[in-house]
């Protein structure tokens, strides 16, 4: 099986998957790359020449050593043009564009991450399907039983909501997501918890509203969460709304990579 790397470039960080053919071997995340790396990417002749920055510290690199003597193709789904540009110099970079995604009804400025995630989810669990991506932004993206985009919605993600409150007010601290270890008190008695309560309970209420509206349209449809805050938000949704526990709703971090795999298969 041929080896390749999937790279999803989000607004907070890079998400990587090493594929052996159709199987994901390992995934990891790294920070955005600096412009200084462009030169190094241009001169890559083998996997071993790739900058260390793209490998995670906890990635067992010995697993990758069989690949070290070759140059791996990297399939890129990016919503950050300045980060995409850095890869133009890499000889085996393939930027995935919206026009060849095997879904209908797509609008021209739809995020490629959203298109691939809904494609990956639909291929794995069947169409119709709804994807909730809790990344920098939080997005809802649905497709119907004919693999046609139904549409969706975009709002500020969990960290962005917390950060912007801290940045645009004099007295509010910027809370970070690792500080939210459990569901806050709804009726909070201190500033930090009041911020957490406001952001979390309204986010969960919005998600519940979209989920309910989706199931009114497509009652048996699978709903998939992904993204850095997806696991936490699904956990909170379930604990506040136990009636969702037995419904088809799950967390799956690799939807975009599954979408890349389907995209590549559509050319075979
Ligand atoms: N190590 C981490 N670095 C950055 N964000 C993280 C990390 N762990 C969890 N998160 C959460 O993930 C969110 C970003 O989600 P992610 O899916 O990585 O975003 P994007 O795909 O937009 O780059 C942040 O808002 C943050 O709350
Ligand atoms: C909505 C997004 C910013 C989400 O990006 P992310 O939070 O995953 O970094 C991205 O999908 C995007 O730039 N979309 C383009 C607009 C659209 O999808 O309609
Ligand atoms: K994303």
Coordinates of C-alpha atoms and ligand atoms in Angstrom, one line a residue:
X1 CA 0.0 0.0 0.0
X2 CA 1.3 3.4 -0.9
X3 CA 2.0 5.8 2.0
X4 CA 0.7 9.4 2.0
X5 CA 0.1 12.2 4.5
X6 CA -3.2 14.0 4.9
X7 CA -2.9 17.6 6.2
X8 CA -5.9 19.5 7.4
X9 CA -5.0 23.2 7.9
X10 CA -7.4 24.8 10.4
X11 CA -7.3 28.3 11.8
X12 CA -5.7 27.1 15.1
X13 CA -3.4 24.4 14.1
X14 CA -2.4 21.7 11.6
X15 CA -3.9 18.2 11.7
X16 CA -1.9 15.3 10.3
X17 CA -2.7 11.7 9.3
X18 CA -0.3 9.2 8.0
X19 CA -2.1 6.8 5.7
X20 CA -0.9 3.4 4.4
X21 CA -3.2 3.2 1.4
X22 CA -6.7 3.4 2.8
X23 CA -5.8 2.9 6.5
X24 CA -4.9 5.7 8.9
X25 CA -1.8 4.6 10.9
X26 CA -1.5 7.6 13.2
X27 CA -2.7 11.1 13.6
X28 CA -1.3 14.2 15.3
X29 CA -1.6 17.9 15.6
X30 CA 1.1 20.6 15.3
X31 CA 1.2 24.4 15.4
X32 CA 1.0 26.5 12.2
X33 CA 4.4 26.7 10.4
X34 CA 6.5 29.8 10.2
X35 CA 7.4 31.4 6.9
X36 CA 11.1 30.5 7.6
X37 CA 10.3 26.9 6.7
X38 CA 9.4 27.5 3.1
X39 CA 13.0 27.1 1.8
X40 CA 13.3 23.8 3.7
X41 CA 10.1 22.5 2.1
X42 CA 11.3 23.4 -1.3
X43 CA 14.5 21.4 -0.9
X44 CA 12.9 18.2 0.5
X45 CA 14.0 15.1 -1.4
X46 CA 12.9 12.4 1.2
X47 CA 10.6 12.2 4.2
X48 CA 13.6 12.5 6.4
X49 CA 14.2 16.0 5.0
X50 CA 10.9 17.3 6.3
X51 CA 11.2 19.9 9.1
X52 CA 10.9 18.5 12.6
X53 CA 8.2 21.0 13.3
X54 CA 5.7 18.9 11.4
X55 CA 6.3 15.8 13.6
X56 CA 4.6 15.7 17.0
X57 CA 6.9 15.2 20.0
X58 CA 4.9 12.2 21.1
X59 CA 4.9 10.6 17.6
X60 CA 6.9 7.4 17.6
X61 CA 9.1 8.4 14.6
X62 CA 10.7 5.0 14.4
X63 CA 7.3 3.8 13.0
X64 CA 7.8 6.3 10.2
X65 CA 11.4 5.3 9.5
X66 CA 10.5 2.8 6.7
X67 CA 9.3 5.9 4.8
X68 CA 12.4 8.0 5.4
X69 CA 14.1 7.4 2.1
X70 CA 11.1 8.5 0.0
X71 CA 9.2 11.8 -0.6
X72 CA 5.6 11.3 0.6
X73 CA 2.7 12.9 -1.2
X74 CA 0.9 15.3 1.1
X75 CA -2.8 15.9 0.4
X76 CA -3.8 19.3 1.8
X77 CA -7.2 20.6 2.8
X78 CA -6.7 24.1 4.0
X79 CA -8.9 27.0 5.1
X80 CA -5.9 29.2 5.8
X81 CA -4.4 30.6 2.5
X82 CA -1.1 31.9 4.1
X83 CA -0.4 28.4 5.4
X84 CA -1.3 26.7 2.1
X85 CA 1.1 29.0 0.3
X86 CA 4.1 27.7 2.3
X87 CA 3.5 24.2 0.8
X88 CA 3.6 25.4 -2.8
X89 CA 7.3 24.8 -2.7
X90 CA 7.0 21.1 -1.6
X91 CA 7.4 18.9 -4.6
X92 CA 4.7 16.4 -3.7
X93 CA 2.0 18.8 -2.3
X94 CA -1.5 18.3 -3.6
X95 CA -4.0 21.0 -2.6
X96 CA -7.5 19.6 -2.6
X97 CA -10.0 22.0 -4.1
X98 CA -13.8 22.2 -3.8
X99 CA -14.6 21.7 -7.5
X100 CA -13.7 18.0 -7.5
X101 CA -15.5 17.0 -4.3
X102 CA -18.1 14.3 -5.1
X103 CA -21.1 16.1 -3.5
X104 CA -23.7 18.3 -5.3
X105 CA -25.1 21.7 -4.4
X106 CA -21.9 23.0 -3.0
X107 CA -21.5 26.9 -2.9
X108 CA -18.2 28.3 -4.2
X109 CA -16.9 29.6 -0.8
X110 CA -17.7 26.6 1.3
X111 CA -14.8 25.6 3.5
X112 CA -12.9 22.5 2.1
X113 CA -12.7 21.1 5.6
X114 CA -16.5 21.2 5.9
X115 CA -17.0 19.6 2.5
X116 CA -14.5 16.8 3.2
X117 CA -15.8 16.1 6.7
X118 CA -19.4 15.8 5.5
X119 CA -18.3 13.6 2.6
X120 CA -16.2 11.4 5.0
X121 CA -19.1 11.1 7.5
X122 CA -21.6 10.3 4.8
X123 CA -19.4 7.6 3.2
X124 CA -18.8 6.0 6.6
X125 CA -22.3 6.2 8.2
X126 CA -24.6 6.9 5.2
X127 CA -26.3 10.0 3.8
X128 CA -28.1 12.1 5.1
X129 CA -25.6 13.2 7.7
X130 CA -24.8 16.3 9.8
X131 CA -21.3 17.2 10.9
X132 CA -20.7 19.5 13.8
X133 CA -17.1 20.7 13.7
X134 CA -16.1 22.3 17.1
X135 CA -12.8 24.0 16.0
X136 CA -11.7 27.6 15.9
X137 CA -15.1 28.3 14.5
X138 CA -18.0 26.0 15.2
X139 CA -19.8 24.8 12.1
X140 CA -22.8 22.7 11.2
X141 CA -22.7 21.1 7.7
X142 CA -25.4 18.8 6.4
X143 CA -25.9 16.7 3.3
X144 CA -29.1 14.9 2.3
X145 CA -29.7 11.4 1.0
X146 CA -28.7 12.4 -2.6
X147 CA -25.3 13.6 -1.4
X148 CA -26.4 17.1 -1.9
X149 CA -25.3 19.9 0.5
X150 CA -28.3 21.0 2.6
X151 CA -26.2 23.9 4.1
X152 CA -25.3 24.8 7.6
X153 CA -24.1 27.5 10.0
X154 CA -21.0 29.1 11.3
X155 CA -20.4 30.7 14.7
X156 CA -17.5 31.4 17.0
X157 CA -16.0 28.3 18.6
X158 CA -15.6 27.7 22.3
X159 CA -12.1 29.2 22.7
X160 CA -12.8 32.1 20.4
X161 CA -15.9 33.1 22.4
X162 CA -13.9 32.9 25.7
X163 CA -10.9 34.8 24.2
X164 CA -12.9 37.6 22.5
X165 CA -14.7 38.3 25.8
X166 CA -11.4 38.6 27.6
X167 CA -9.9 40.8 24.8
X168 CA -12.7 43.2 24.3
X169 CA -13.6 44.0 27.9
X170 CA -11.6 45.8 30.6
X171 CA -12.5 43.5 33.5
X172 CA -13.0 40.1 32.1
X173 CA -10.1 37.5 32.1
X174 CA -9.5 35.3 29.1
X175 CA -10.5 31.8 30.1
X176 CA -8.9 29.0 28.2
X177 CA -10.6 25.7 27.5
X178 CA -8.3 23.5 29.7
X179 CA -9.7 25.5 32.6
X180 CA -13.2 24.1 31.9
X181 CA -12.8 20.8 33.6
X182 CA -16.5 20.2 34.3
X183 CA -19.9 21.7 33.6
X184 CA -20.0 25.1 35.4
X185 CA -22.7 26.2 37.7
X186 CA -25.4 27.8 35.6
X187 CA -26.1 30.5 38.2
X188 CA -22.4 31.4 38.8
X189 CA -21.2 33.5 41.8
X190 CA -17.8 34.5 40.4
X191 CA -16.6 36.1 37.2
X192 CA -14.7 33.1 35.8
X193 CA -17.6 30.7 36.3
X194 CA -20.1 33.3 35.0
X195 CA -18.2 33.5 31.7
X196 CA -18.0 29.7 31.5
X197 CA -21.7 29.4 32.3
X198 CA -22.7 32.0 29.7
X199 CA -20.6 30.5 26.9
X200 CA -21.1 26.8 27.6
X201 CA -24.9 26.8 28.3
X202 CA -25.6 29.0 25.3
X203 CA -23.4 26.9 23.1
X204 CA -25.0 23.7 24.2
X205 CA -28.5 25.3 23.7
X206 CA -27.6 26.3 20.2
X207 CA -26.2 22.9 19.4
X208 CA -29.3 21.2 20.8
X209 CA -31.5 23.5 18.6
X210 CA -29.6 22.7 15.4
X211 CA -29.5 18.9 16.3
X212 CA -33.3 18.9 16.9
X213 CA -34.0 20.9 13.7
X214 CA -31.8 18.4 11.7
X215 CA -33.6 15.4 13.1
X216 CA -37.0 17.0 12.3
X217 CA -35.8 17.1 8.7
X218 CA -33.9 13.7 8.7
X219 CA -35.1 11.6 11.7
X220 CA -32.7 8.7 11.3
X221 CA -29.7 10.6 10.2
X222 CA -26.3 10.1 11.9
X223 CA -24.8 13.3 13.5
X224 CA -21.0 13.4 14.0
X225 CA -18.9 15.8 16.1
X226 CA -15.3 16.6 15.3
X227 CA -12.8 19.3 16.2
X228 CA -10.7 20.2 19.2
X229 CA -13.7 20.9 21.4
X230 CA -16.0 18.3 19.9
X231 CA -15.5 15.6 22.5
X232 CA -16.1 18.0 25.4
X233 CA -19.2 19.6 23.9
X234 CA -20.8 16.3 23.0
X235 CA -20.2 15.1 26.6
X236 CA -21.9 18.2 27.9
X237 CA -24.7 17.9 25.4
X238 CA -25.3 14.3 26.6
X239 CA -25.2 15.2 30.3
X240 CA -27.6 18.1 29.9
X241 CA -29.9 16.2 27.5
X242 CA -29.9 12.5 28.4
X243 CA -32.6 11.9 25.8
X244 CA -29.8 12.2 23.2
X245 CA -27.8 9.3 24.7
X246 CA -29.5 6.6 22.7
X247 CA -29.6 8.7 19.4
X248 CA -27.2 8.4 16.5
X249 CA -24.8 11.1 17.7
X250 CA -21.1 10.5 18.1
X251 CA -17.6 12.0 18.2
X252 CA -15.2 11.1 15.3
X253 CA -12.0 13.2 15.0
X254 CA -10.9 11.8 11.6
X255 CA -13.9 12.8 9.4
X256 CA -11.9 15.1 7.1
X257 CA -9.2 12.5 6.6
X258 CA -11.9 10.0 5.7
X259 CA -13.2 12.6 3.3
X260 CA -9.7 12.9 1.7
X261 CA -9.7 9.1 1.3
X262 CA -13.1 9.2 -0.5
X263 CA -11.9 12.1 -2.6
X264 CA -8.9 10.1 -3.8
X265 CA -10.9 7.0 -4.4
X266 CA -13.3 9.0 -6.6
X267 CA -10.5 9.3 -9.2
X268 CA -9.7 5.6 -9.2
Ligands
LIG1 N1 -3.4 21.4 22.2 C1 -4.4 22.2 21.7 N2 -4.1 23.3 20.9 C2 -5.0 24.1 20.5 N3 -6.3 23.9 20.7 C3 -6.7 22.9 21.4 C4 -5.8 22.0 22.0 N4 -6.5 21.1 22.7 C5 -7.8 21.4 22.6 N5 -8.0 22.5 21.8 C6 -9.2 23.1 21.5 O1 -9.4 22.9 20.2 C7 -10.0 24.1 19.6 C8 -9.5 24.2 18.1 O2 -10.0 23.1 17.5 P1 -9.2 22.5 16.2 O3 -10.2 21.5 15.7 O4 -7.9 22.2 16.5 O5 -9.3 23.9 15.3 P2 -8.9 24.2 13.8 O6 -9.2 22.9 13.0 O7 -9.8 25.3 13.5 O8 -7.4 24.6 13.8 C9 -9.5 25.2 20.4 O9 -10.5 26.2 20.4 C10 -9.3 24.6 21.8 O10 -10.4 24.9 22.6
LIG2 C1 -15.8 28.1 8.8 C2 -14.3 27.9 8.8 C3 -13.6 29.2 9.2 C4 -14.0 26.9 9.9 O1 -12.6 26.8 10.1 P1 -11.9 26.1 11.4 O2 -12.6 26.6 12.5 O3 -12.0 24.6 11.2 O4 -10.5 26.5 11.3 C5 -13.8 27.4 7.5 O5 -14.5 26.2 7.1 C6 -14.0 28.4 6.4 O6 -13.2 29.3 6.2 N1 -15.1 28.3 5.6 C7 -15.4 29.2 4.5 C8 -16.8 29.7 4.6 C9 -17.9 28.7 4.5 O7 -17.7 27.5 4.8 O8 -19.0 29.1 4.1
LIG3 K1 -12.1 22.3 10.8

